[in-house]
Amino acid sequence: VDRDVVTITHALREAVPDCDAIVLVGSFGRGEGVVRDEPEPRAVNDYDVLVLGGRATPAVGEARTRLADHCRADAIDVAQVESGAVVGPSQFGLDIRLGGRVLYGAPSAVAGWGHLAPASLTSADAWYGLTNRICGVLHAWPLAGEDDGGRLDGQLAKLGVALGDAFLIGWGDYHHRLAVRQARVATLA
């Protein structure tokens, strides 16, 4: 994973040389990503990366495809936001602020994002998470006779997490780390 992160950072700095920061988010940003050992070590699912600032160019899409192959990952999801953008109080912003790992740029690049207490999340955050994951399931749904390569199972698992998150948000007990949320849902169940 560390080698992949160095490769991803280097490629995205080449693709967006004027960016302010590159932030690893999602499970690998939180340090909770899973690595499969067979047939060789590789990240399970994908890497989620946020590029702050810089000009969007076709080189980003090309780098994303090349990096997924090089890192043996299902995908490298790259989102780009304009320089100076701040994500307001939301689950998304909170997760990036508390669970993002700045790979390049100022360590404080996302320090002002999602500035709120986890108990302040609203039902709008829960609905956003659920509908996002429902779309993921629909996107991964295999066509008749098509092998989905396990993508549907992964998306269904993510939908299950979003459902647990919705309950935790409703109870005012959300946490940015997946392991903590899992324990809380198990306790409340």
Tab-separated table of N, CA and C in Angstrom, residues 8-171:
chain	number	residue	atom	x	y	z
A	8	ILE	N	0.935	6.655	-6.758
A	8	ILE	CA	-0.260	7.466	-7.023
A	8	ILE	C	0.056	8.950	-6.853
A	9	THR	N	0.734	9.294	-5.772
A	9	THR	CA	1.079	10.702	-5.520
A	9	THR	C	1.938	11.255	-6.648
A	10	HIS	N	2.958	10.519	-7.036
A	10	HIS	CA	3.864	10.974	-8.104
A	10	HIS	C	3.097	11.184	-9.413
A	11	ALA	N	2.263	10.210	-9.779
A	11	ALA	CA	1.512	10.304	-11.044
A	11	ALA	C	0.529	11.468	-11.032
A	12	LEU	N	-0.146	11.695	-9.909
A	12	LEU	CA	-1.107	12.795	-9.849
A	12	LEU	C	-0.410	14.154	-9.790
A	13	ARG	N	0.757	14.231	-9.192
A	13	ARG	CA	1.515	15.494	-9.218
A	13	ARG	C	1.956	15.812	-10.640
A	14	GLU	N	2.268	14.777	-11.431
A	14	GLU	CA	2.610	15.000	-12.841
A	14	GLU	C	1.375	15.418	-13.634
A	15	ALA	N	0.230	14.789	-13.344
A	15	ALA	CA	-1.003	15.074	-14.079
A	15	ALA	C	-1.586	16.443	-13.708
A	16	VAL	N	-1.404	16.863	-12.457
A	16	VAL	CA	-1.919	18.155	-11.984
A	16	VAL	C	-0.780	18.870	-11.248
A	17	PRO	N	0.218	19.363	-11.987
A	17	PRO	CA	1.409	19.933	-11.342
A	17	PRO	C	1.136	21.173	-10.496
A	18	ASP	N	0.028	21.860	-10.753
A	18	ASP	CA	-0.271	23.066	-9.989
A	18	ASP	C	-1.260	22.823	-8.845
A	19	CYS	N	-1.437	21.562	-8.448
A	19	CYS	CA	-2.386	21.279	-7.355
A	19	CYS	C	-1.811	21.756	-6.020
A	20	ASP	N	-2.713	22.032	-5.077
A	20	ASP	CA	-2.330	22.479	-3.740
A	20	ASP	C	-2.053	21.301	-2.810
A	21	ALA	N	-2.822	20.224	-2.986
A	21	ALA	CA	-2.684	19.070	-2.090
A	21	ALA	C	-3.278	17.830	-2.750
A	22	ILE	N	-2.800	16.689	-2.292
A	22	ILE	CA	-3.345	15.394	-2.681
A	22	ILE	C	-3.634	14.657	-1.380
A	23	VAL	N	-4.877	14.183	-1.230
A	23	VAL	CA	-5.309	13.579	0.027
A	23	VAL	C	-5.862	12.181	-0.253
A	24	LEU	N	-5.334	11.193	0.464
A	24	LEU	CA	-5.859	9.833	0.400
A	24	LEU	C	-7.036	9.765	1.364
A	25	VAL	N	-8.198	9.397	0.865
A	25	VAL	CA	-9.405	9.334	1.693
A	25	VAL	C	-9.955	7.905	1.650
A	26	GLY	N	-11.113	7.700	2.222
A	26	GLY	CA	-11.707	6.368	2.230
A	26	GLY	C	-10.984	5.456	3.214
A	27	SER	N	-11.142	4.164	3.025
A	27	SER	CA	-10.606	3.195	3.985
A	27	SER	C	-9.082	3.254	4.104
A	28	PHE	N	-8.384	3.475	2.994
A	28	PHE	CA	-6.922	3.536	3.074
A	28	PHE	C	-6.450	4.845	3.710
A	29	GLY	N	-7.191	5.915	3.558
A	29	GLY	CA	-6.867	7.159	4.238
A	29	GLY	C	-6.986	7.011	5.744
A	30	ARG	N	-7.965	6.239	6.182
A	30	ARG	CA	-8.176	5.997	7.619
A	30	ARG	C	-7.237	4.925	8.161
A	31	GLY	N	-6.495	4.256	7.267
A	31	GLY	CA	-5.635	3.159	7.706
A	31	GLY	C	-6.403	1.875	7.925
A	32	GLU	N	-7.610	1.761	7.352
A	32	GLU	CA	-8.446	0.579	7.540
A	32	GLU	C	-8.621	-0.227	6.249
A	33	GLY	N	-7.882	0.109	5.216
A	33	GLY	CA	-8.008	-0.613	3.953
A	33	GLY	C	-7.564	-2.053	4.105
A	34	VAL	N	-8.093	-2.901	3.251
A	34	VAL	CA	-7.801	-4.327	3.310
A	34	VAL	C	-6.905	-4.702	2.136
A	35	VAL	N	-5.942	-5.579	2.406
A	35	VAL	CA	-5.035	-6.068	1.374
A	35	VAL	C	-5.259	-7.561	1.209
A	36	ARG	N	-5.408	-7.973	-0.025
A	36	ARG	CA	-5.557	-9.390	-0.366
A	36	ARG	C	-4.156	-9.940	-0.627
A	37	ASP	N	-3.851	-11.136	-0.117
A	37	ASP	CA	-2.523	-11.735	-0.296
A	37	ASP	C	-2.428	-12.636	-1.514
A	38	GLU	N	-3.523	-13.186	-1.963
A	38	GLU	CA	-3.505	-14.155	-3.058
A	38	GLU	C	-4.094	-13.563	-4.319
A	39	PRO	N	-3.611	-13.761	-5.481
A	39	PRO	CA	-2.383	-14.507	-5.769
A	39	PRO	C	-1.127	-13.700	-5.461
A	40	GLU	N	-1.275	-12.396	-5.251
A	40	GLU	CA	-0.165	-11.532	-4.835
A	40	GLU	C	-0.757	-10.395	-4.023
A	41	PRO	N	0.039	-9.762	-3.173
A	41	PRO	CA	-0.518	-8.663	-2.368
A	41	PRO	C	-1.066	-7.534	-3.243
A	42	ARG	N	-2.287	-7.100	-2.910
A	42	ARG	CA	-2.881	-5.959	-3.610
A	42	ARG	C	-4.044	-5.432	-2.800
A	43	ALA	N	-4.336	-4.164	-3.006
A	43	ALA	CA	-5.435	-3.523	-2.291
A	43	ALA	C	-6.763	-4.129	-2.723
A	44	VAL	N	-7.636	-4.341	-1.763
A	44	VAL	CA	-8.981	-4.807	-2.073
A	44	VAL	C	-9.822	-3.588	-2.423
A	45	ASN	N	-10.527	-3.687	-3.522
A	45	ASN	CA	-11.416	-2.650	-4.008
A	45	ASN	C	-10.635	-1.521	-4.656
A	46	ASP	N	-10.578	-0.336	-4.024
A	46	ASP	CA	-9.992	0.810	-4.717
A	46	ASP	C	-9.300	1.758	-3.747
A	47	TYR	N	-8.573	2.692	-4.341
A	47	TYR	CA	-8.014	3.810	-3.593
A	47	TYR	C	-8.848	5.034	-3.940
A	48	ASP	N	-9.198	5.818	-2.937
A	48	ASP	CA	-9.940	7.058	-3.137
A	48	ASP	C	-9.000	8.222	-2.863
A	49	VAL	N	-8.859	9.109	-3.854
A	49	VAL	CA	-7.910	10.212	-3.748
A	49	VAL	C	-8.623	11.514	-4.087
A	50	LEU	N	-8.304	12.544	-3.336
A	50	LEU	CA	-8.861	13.873	-3.551
A	50	LEU	C	-7.718	14.815	-3.927
A	51	VAL	N	-7.856	15.478	-5.068
A	51	VAL	CA	-6.863	16.456	-5.507
A	51	VAL	C	-7.464	17.839	-5.285
A	52	LEU	N	-6.751	18.666	-4.520
A	52	LEU	CA	-7.220	20.019	-4.234
A	52	LEU	C	-6.486	21.003	-5.136
A	53	GLY	N	-7.250	21.775	-5.878
A	53	GLY	CA	-6.686	22.804	-6.734
A	53	GLY	C	-6.093	22.250	-8.017
A	54	GLY	N	-5.550	23.158	-8.796
A	54	GLY	CA	-4.956	22.782	-10.074
A	54	GLY	C	-5.996	22.714	-11.175
A	55	ARG	N	-5.503	22.610	-12.385
A	55	ARG	CA	-6.393	22.519	-13.543
A	55	ARG	C	-6.686	21.063	-13.857
A	56	ALA	N	-7.937	20.745	-14.073
A	56	ALA	CA	-8.331	19.399	-14.490
A	56	ALA	C	-7.888	19.203	-15.931
A	57	THR	N	-7.195	18.121	-16.188
A	57	THR	CA	-6.722	17.822	-17.535
A	57	THR	C	-7.048	16.381	-17.875
A	58	PRO	N	-7.019	16.028	-19.161
A	58	PRO	CA	-7.227	14.630	-19.540
A	58	PRO	C	-6.177	13.704	-18.922
A	59	ALA	N	-5.024	14.269	-18.533
A	59	ALA	CA	-3.970	13.455	-17.931
A	59	ALA	C	-4.431	12.780	-16.641
A	60	VAL	N	-5.399	13.378	-15.941
A	60	VAL	CA	-5.897	12.772	-14.700
A	60	VAL	C	-6.600	11.451	-15.020
A	61	GLY	N	-7.470	11.448	-16.023
A	61	GLY	CA	-8.159	10.215	-16.416
A	61	GLY	C	-7.190	9.154	-16.893
A	62	GLU	N	-6.206	9.566	-17.669
A	62	GLU	CA	-5.196	8.622	-18.153
A	62	GLU	C	-4.399	8.050	-16.983
A	63	ALA	N	-4.030	8.893	-16.043
A	63	ALA	CA	-3.280	8.437	-14.868
A	63	ALA	C	-4.114	7.470	-14.038
A	64	ARG	N	-5.398	7.768	-13.895
A	64	ARG	CA	-6.294	6.913	-13.102
A	64	ARG	C	-6.306	5.494	-13.657
A	65	THR	N	-6.440	5.361	-14.971
A	65	THR	CA	-6.485	4.043	-15.609
A	65	THR	C	-5.140	3.334	-15.481
A	66	ARG	N	-4.065	4.048	-15.771
A	66	ARG	CA	-2.724	3.474	-15.694
A	66	ARG	C	-2.406	3.046	-14.255
A	67	LEU	N	-2.775	3.865	-13.284
A	67	LEU	CA	-2.498	3.562	-11.885
A	67	LEU	C	-3.258	2.332	-11.394
A	68	ALA	N	-4.501	2.196	-11.798
A	68	ALA	CA	-5.286	1.021	-11.379
A	68	ALA	C	-4.594	-0.249	-11.843
A	69	ASP	N	-4.116	-0.263	-13.076
A	69	ASP	CA	-3.401	-1.437	-13.580
A	69	ASP	C	-2.102	-1.649	-12.815
A	70	HIS	N	-1.341	-0.581	-12.639
A	70	HIS	CA	-0.044	-0.681	-11.972
A	70	HIS	C	-0.195	-1.146	-10.519
A	71	CYS	N	-1.191	-0.624	-9.818
A	71	CYS	CA	-1.396	-0.952	-8.405
A	71	CYS	C	-2.226	-2.222	-8.218
A	72	ARG	N	-2.684	-2.812	-9.304
A	72	ARG	CA	-3.517	-4.020	-9.263
A	72	ARG	C	-4.773	-3.787	-8.412
A	73	ALA	N	-5.319	-2.570	-8.495
A	73	ALA	CA	-6.536	-2.213	-7.759
A	73	ALA	C	-7.713	-2.221	-8.723
A	74	ASP	N	-8.908	-2.416	-8.190
A	74	ASP	CA	-10.105	-2.369	-9.035
A	74	ASP	C	-10.234	-1.004	-9.697
A	75	ALA	N	-9.860	0.039	-8.959
A	75	ALA	CA	-9.969	1.401	-9.494
A	75	ALA	C	-9.152	2.352	-8.634
A	76	ILE	N	-8.826	3.477	-9.225
A	76	ILE	CA	-8.273	4.608	-8.486
A	76	ILE	C	-9.293	5.721	-8.702
A	77	ASP	N	-10.080	6.001	-7.680
A	77	ASP	CA	-11.101	7.042	-7.780
A	77	ASP	C	-10.458	8.374	-7.419
A	78	VAL	N	-10.448	9.291	-8.380
A	78	VAL	CA	-9.836	10.606	-8.173
A	78	VAL	C	-10.925	11.666	-8.310
A	79	ALA	N	-11.097	12.451	-7.266
A	79	ALA	CA	-12.005	13.598	-7.312
A	79	ALA	C	-11.139	14.844	-7.222
A	80	GLN	N	-11.527	15.863	-7.938
A	80	GLN	CA	-10.765	17.104	-7.919
A	80	GLN	C	-11.692	18.246	-7.559
A	81	VAL	N	-11.257	19.067	-6.609
A	81	VAL	CA	-12.021	20.247	-6.217
A	81	VAL	C	-11.143	21.482	-6.392
A	82	GLU	N	-11.774	22.597	-6.611
A	82	GLU	CA	-11.014	23.815	-6.882
A	82	GLU	C	-10.258	24.288	-5.651
A	83	SER	N	-9.223	25.033	-5.903
A	83	SER	CA	-8.375	25.573	-4.846
A	83	SER	C	-9.209	26.425	-3.888
A	84	GLY	N	-8.985	26.235	-2.612
A	84	GLY	CA	-9.687	27.015	-1.600
A	84	GLY	C	-11.051	26.483	-1.226
A	85	ALA	N	-11.504	25.423	-1.895
A	85	ALA	CA	-12.820	24.855	-1.579
A	85	ALA	C	-12.808	24.278	-0.168
A	86	VAL	N	-13.940	24.391	0.480
A	86	VAL	CA	-14.103	23.831	1.818
A	86	VAL	C	-15.434	23.096	1.836
A	87	VAL	N	-15.442	21.901	2.361
A	87	VAL	CA	-16.685	21.142	2.499
A	87	VAL	C	-17.265	21.476	3.861
A	88	GLY	N	-18.496	21.911	3.864
A	88	GLY	CA	-19.150	22.331	5.100
A	88	GLY	C	-19.500	21.171	6.009
A	89	PRO	N	-20.272	21.462	7.039
A	89	PRO	CA	-20.655	20.441	8.010
A	89	PRO	C	-21.419	19.301	7.339
A	90	SER	N	-20.796	18.141	7.283
A	90	SER	CA	-21.416	16.968	6.651
A	90	SER	C	-20.606	15.731	7.003
A	91	GLN	N	-21.207	14.574	6.799
A	91	GLN	CA	-20.501	13.316	7.017
A	91	GLN	C	-19.284	13.242	6.097
A	92	PHE	N	-19.448	13.634	4.847
A	92	PHE	CA	-18.368	13.613	3.869
A	92	PHE	C	-17.184	14.463	4.343
A	93	GLY	N	-17.466	15.693	4.742
A	93	GLY	CA	-16.405	16.581	5.211
A	93	GLY	C	-15.749	16.092	6.485
A	94	LEU	N	-16.563	15.597	7.410
A	94	LEU	CA	-16.056	15.073	8.673
A	94	LEU	C	-15.125	13.887	8.422
A	95	ASP	N	-15.557	12.969	7.548
A	95	ASP	CA	-14.742	11.793	7.243
A	95	ASP	C	-13.411	12.182	6.615
A	96	ILE	N	-13.410	13.182	5.752
A	96	ILE	CA	-12.156	13.617	5.126
A	96	ILE	C	-11.262	14.320	6.149
A	97	ARG	N	-11.842	15.183	6.958
A	97	ARG	CA	-11.034	15.916	7.943
A	97	ARG	C	-10.402	14.964	8.953
A	98	LEU	N	-11.171	14.019	9.461
A	98	LEU	CA	-10.663	13.127	10.508
A	98	LEU	C	-10.008	11.864	9.958
A	99	GLY	N	-10.366	11.472	8.733
A	99	GLY	CA	-9.867	10.207	8.207
A	99	GLY	C	-9.084	10.330	6.914
A	100	GLY	N	-8.728	11.541	6.517
A	100	GLY	CA	-7.928	11.712	5.306
A	100	GLY	C	-6.449	11.790	5.649
A	101	ARG	N	-5.637	11.343	4.721
A	101	ARG	CA	-4.179	11.382	4.898
A	101	ARG	C	-3.596	12.253	3.789
A	102	VAL	N	-3.042	13.396	4.157
A	102	VAL	CA	-2.467	14.307	3.167
A	102	VAL	C	-1.160	13.689	2.667
A	103	LEU	N	-1.126	13.399	1.356
A	103	LEU	CA	0.048	12.801	0.739
A	103	LEU	C	1.007	13.846	0.195
A	104	TYR	N	0.454	14.975	-0.215
A	104	TYR	CA	1.238	16.074	-0.770
A	104	TYR	C	0.552	17.377	-0.407
A	105	GLY	N	1.333	18.384	-0.071
A	105	GLY	CA	0.774	19.689	0.259
A	105	GLY	C	0.771	19.917	1.756
A	106	ALA	N	0.143	21.010	2.145
A	106	ALA	CA	0.097	21.387	3.562
A	106	ALA	C	-0.685	20.362	4.369
A	107	PRO	N	-0.132	19.923	5.506
A	107	PRO	CA	-0.857	18.975	6.355
A	107	PRO	C	-2.236	19.471	6.774
A	108	SER	N	-2.428	20.790	6.762
A	108	SER	CA	-3.703	21.372	7.185
A	108	SER	C	-4.674	21.559	6.004
A	109	ALA	N	-4.400	20.940	4.866
A	109	ALA	CA	-5.184	21.164	3.648
A	109	ALA	C	-6.685	20.952	3.836
A	110	VAL	N	-7.095	20.020	4.680
A	110	VAL	CA	-8.522	19.742	4.885
A	110	VAL	C	-8.932	19.956	6.349
A	111	ALA	N	-8.105	20.673	7.106
A	111	ALA	CA	-8.361	20.862	8.538
A	111	ALA	C	-9.670	21.587	8.829
A	112	GLY	N	-10.132	22.447	7.932
A	112	GLY	CA	-11.366	23.189	8.172
A	112	GLY	C	-12.603	22.517	7.604
A	113	TRP	N	-12.452	21.336	7.041
A	113	TRP	CA	-13.581	20.657	6.395
A	113	TRP	C	-14.464	19.964	7.423
A	114	GLY	N	-15.759	19.908	7.112
A	114	GLY	CA	-16.709	19.155	7.921
A	114	GLY	C	-16.649	19.499	9.388
A	115	HIS	N	-16.451	20.770	9.688
A	115	HIS	CA	-16.239	21.186	11.063
A	115	HIS	C	-17.536	21.114	11.864
A	116	LEU	N	-17.716	19.999	12.539
A	116	LEU	CA	-18.864	19.795	13.405
A	116	LEU	C	-18.602	18.581	14.271
A	117	ALA	N	-19.398	18.399	15.262
A	117	ALA	CA	-19.304	17.208	16.102
A	117	ALA	C	-20.057	16.075	15.410
A	118	PRO	N	-19.556	14.847	15.510
A	118	PRO	CA	-20.246	13.732	14.857
A	118	PRO	C	-21.719	13.614	15.242
A	119	ALA	N	-22.070	13.994	16.449
A	119	ALA	CA	-23.471	13.913	16.872
A	119	ALA	C	-24.342	14.951	16.170
A	120	SER	N	-23.716	15.886	15.444
A	120	SER	CA	-24.464	16.933	14.739
A	120	SER	C	-24.868	16.528	13.325
A	121	LEU	N	-24.468	15.352	12.877
A	121	LEU	CA	-24.864	14.912	11.540
A	121	LEU	C	-26.382	14.775	11.487
A	122	THR	N	-26.933	14.959	10.292
A	122	THR	CA	-28.394	14.962	10.142
A	122	THR	C	-28.870	13.793	9.294
A	123	SER	N	-30.174	13.654	9.216
A	123	SER	CA	-30.759	12.603	8.384
A	123	SER	C	-30.407	12.814	6.915
A	124	ALA	N	-30.121	14.057	6.507
A	124	ALA	CA	-29.709	14.312	5.122
A	124	ALA	C	-28.407	13.582	4.820
A	125	ASP	N	-27.478	13.539	5.791
A	125	ASP	CA	-26.233	12.791	5.605
A	125	ASP	C	-26.522	11.298	5.467
A	126	ALA	N	-27.420	10.798	6.301
A	126	ALA	CA	-27.772	9.377	6.235
A	126	ALA	C	-28.391	9.034	4.882
A	127	TRP	N	-29.313	9.871	4.406
A	127	TRP	CA	-29.951	9.626	3.112
A	127	TRP	C	-28.959	9.716	1.964
A	128	TYR	N	-28.043	10.673	2.040
A	128	TYR	CA	-27.026	10.804	0.993
A	128	TYR	C	-26.178	9.532	0.925
A	129	GLY	N	-25.735	9.048	2.088
A	129	GLY	CA	-24.933	7.829	2.125
A	129	GLY	C	-25.682	6.626	1.587
A	130	LEU	N	-26.938	6.484	1.977
A	130	LEU	CA	-27.738	5.349	1.512
A	130	LEU	C	-27.989	5.406	0.000
A	131	THR	N	-28.386	6.560	-0.500
A	131	THR	CA	-28.680	6.649	-1.936
A	131	THR	C	-27.409	6.492	-2.770
A	132	ASN	N	-26.291	6.987	-2.273
A	132	ASN	CA	-25.022	6.810	-2.962
A	132	ASN	C	-24.698	5.319	-3.085
A	133	ARG	N	-24.876	4.580	-2.018
A	133	ARG	CA	-24.560	3.145	-2.030
A	133	ARG	C	-25.590	2.336	-2.827
A	134	ILE	N	-26.838	2.768	-2.842
A	134	ILE	CA	-27.837	2.100	-3.687
A	134	ILE	C	-27.441	2.261	-5.155
A	135	CYS	N	-26.981	3.450	-5.522
A	135	CYS	CA	-26.511	3.665	-6.905
A	135	CYS	C	-25.309	2.778	-7.203
A	136	GLY	N	-24.429	2.584	-6.226
A	136	GLY	CA	-23.289	1.688	-6.411
A	136	GLY	C	-23.727	0.263	-6.682
A	137	VAL	N	-24.755	-0.194	-5.962
A	137	VAL	CA	-25.288	-1.544	-6.186
A	137	VAL	C	-25.864	-1.645	-7.596
A	138	LEU	N	-26.641	-0.660	-7.983
A	138	LEU	CA	-27.243	-0.687	-9.315
A	138	LEU	C	-26.184	-0.641	-10.412
A	139	HIS	N	-25.126	0.113	-10.183
A	139	HIS	CA	-24.042	0.207	-11.166
A	139	HIS	C	-23.295	-1.123	-11.310
A	140	ALA	N	-23.168	-1.850	-10.205
A	140	ALA	CA	-22.431	-3.121	-10.218
A	140	ALA	C	-23.304	-4.310	-10.602
A	141	TRP	N	-24.618	-4.100	-10.683
A	141	TRP	CA	-25.531	-5.211	-10.950
A	141	TRP	C	-25.163	-5.858	-12.288
A	142	PRO	N	-24.899	-7.161	-12.274
A	142	PRO	CA	-24.476	-7.805	-13.525
A	142	PRO	C	-25.640	-7.965	-14.510
A	143	LEU	N	-25.304	-7.842	-15.770
A	143	LEU	CA	-26.279	-8.120	-16.818
A	143	LEU	C	-26.438	-9.626	-16.921
A	144	ALA	N	-27.495	-10.084	-17.568
A	144	ALA	CA	-27.757	-11.520	-17.698
A	144	ALA	C	-26.524	-12.226	-18.264
A	145	GLY	N	-26.045	-13.231	-17.532
A	145	GLY	CA	-24.914	-14.025	-17.988
A	145	GLY	C	-23.560	-13.382	-17.777
A	146	GLU	N	-23.520	-12.180	-17.217
A	146	GLU	CA	-22.250	-11.476	-17.014
A	146	GLU	C	-21.687	-11.810	-15.635
A	147	ASP	N	-20.385	-12.044	-15.564
A	147	ASP	CA	-19.711	-12.249	-14.284
A	147	ASP	C	-19.289	-10.887	-13.760
A	148	ASP	N	-19.733	-10.535	-12.567
A	148	ASP	CA	-19.426	-9.199	-12.044
A	148	ASP	C	-18.089	-9.151	-11.309
A	149	GLY	N	-17.383	-10.267	-11.227
A	149	GLY	CA	-16.076	-10.288	-10.581
A	149	GLY	C	-16.121	-9.940	-9.102
A	150	GLY	N	-17.261	-10.130	-8.457
A	150	GLY	CA	-17.392	-9.828	-7.036
A	150	GLY	C	-17.742	-8.383	-6.726
A	151	ARG	N	-17.898	-7.545	-7.758
A	151	ARG	CA	-18.205	-6.126	-7.524
A	151	ARG	C	-19.533	-5.952	-6.795
A	152	LEU	N	-20.528	-6.760	-7.166
A	152	LEU	CA	-21.845	-6.627	-6.532
A	152	LEU	C	-21.748	-6.922	-5.035
A	153	ASP	N	-21.024	-7.969	-4.662
A	153	ASP	CA	-20.866	-8.280	-3.235
A	153	ASP	C	-20.235	-7.117	-2.487
A	154	GLY	N	-19.220	-6.512	-3.078
A	154	GLY	CA	-18.566	-5.357	-2.448
A	154	GLY	C	-19.515	-4.192	-2.275
A	155	GLN	N	-20.322	-3.935	-3.307
A	155	GLN	CA	-21.270	-2.814	-3.225
A	155	GLN	C	-22.381	-3.104	-2.214
A	156	LEU	N	-22.805	-4.366	-2.123
A	156	LEU	CA	-23.816	-4.720	-1.127
A	156	LEU	C	-23.267	-4.559	0.289
A	157	ALA	N	-21.998	-4.919	0.480
A	157	ALA	CA	-21.373	-4.728	1.794
A	157	ALA	C	-21.317	-3.237	2.142
A	158	LYS	N	-20.976	-2.396	1.161
A	158	LYS	CA	-20.931	-0.950	1.395
A	158	LYS	C	-22.322	-0.402	1.701
A	159	LEU	N	-23.342	-0.964	1.065
A	159	LEU	CA	-24.710	-0.556	1.369
A	159	LEU	C	-25.057	-0.926	2.812
A	160	GLY	N	-24.614	-2.101	3.256
A	160	GLY	CA	-24.835	-2.503	4.652
A	160	GLY	C	-24.171	-1.543	5.625
A	161	VAL	N	-22.951	-1.104	5.299
A	161	VAL	CA	-22.253	-0.122	6.148
A	161	VAL	C	-23.036	1.184	6.186
A	162	ALA	N	-23.529	1.625	5.018
A	162	ALA	CA	-24.299	2.876	4.963
A	162	ALA	C	-25.575	2.767	5.795
A	163	LEU	N	-26.190	1.599	5.816
A	163	LEU	CA	-27.382	1.400	6.641
A	163	LEU	C	-27.019	1.510	8.122
A	164	GLY	N	-25.919	0.873	8.518
A	164	GLY	CA	-25.440	1.014	9.899
A	164	GLY	C	-25.121	2.460	10.228
A	165	ASP	N	-24.470	3.167	9.278
A	165	ASP	CA	-24.158	4.583	9.479
A	165	ASP	C	-25.428	5.393	9.693
A	166	ALA	N	-26.470	5.072	8.935
A	166	ALA	CA	-27.735	5.807	9.063
A	166	ALA	C	-28.302	5.656	10.473
A	167	PHE	N	-28.237	4.439	11.016
A	167	PHE	CA	-28.713	4.239	12.384
A	167	PHE	C	-27.852	5.025	13.371
A	168	LEU	N	-26.524	4.969	13.197
A	168	LEU	CA	-25.642	5.688	14.114
A	168	LEU	C	-25.853	7.199	14.038
A	169	ILE	N	-26.061	7.708	12.833
A	169	ILE	CA	-26.333	9.143	12.681
A	169	ILE	C	-27.629	9.494	13.399
A	170	GLY	N	-28.646	8.670	13.216
A	170	GLY	CA	-29.927	8.899	13.890
A	170	GLY	C	-29.807	8.868	15.400
A	171	TRP	N	-28.917	8.035	15.915
A	171	TRP	CA	-28.716	7.923	17.356
A	171	TRP	C	-27.687	8.924	17.877
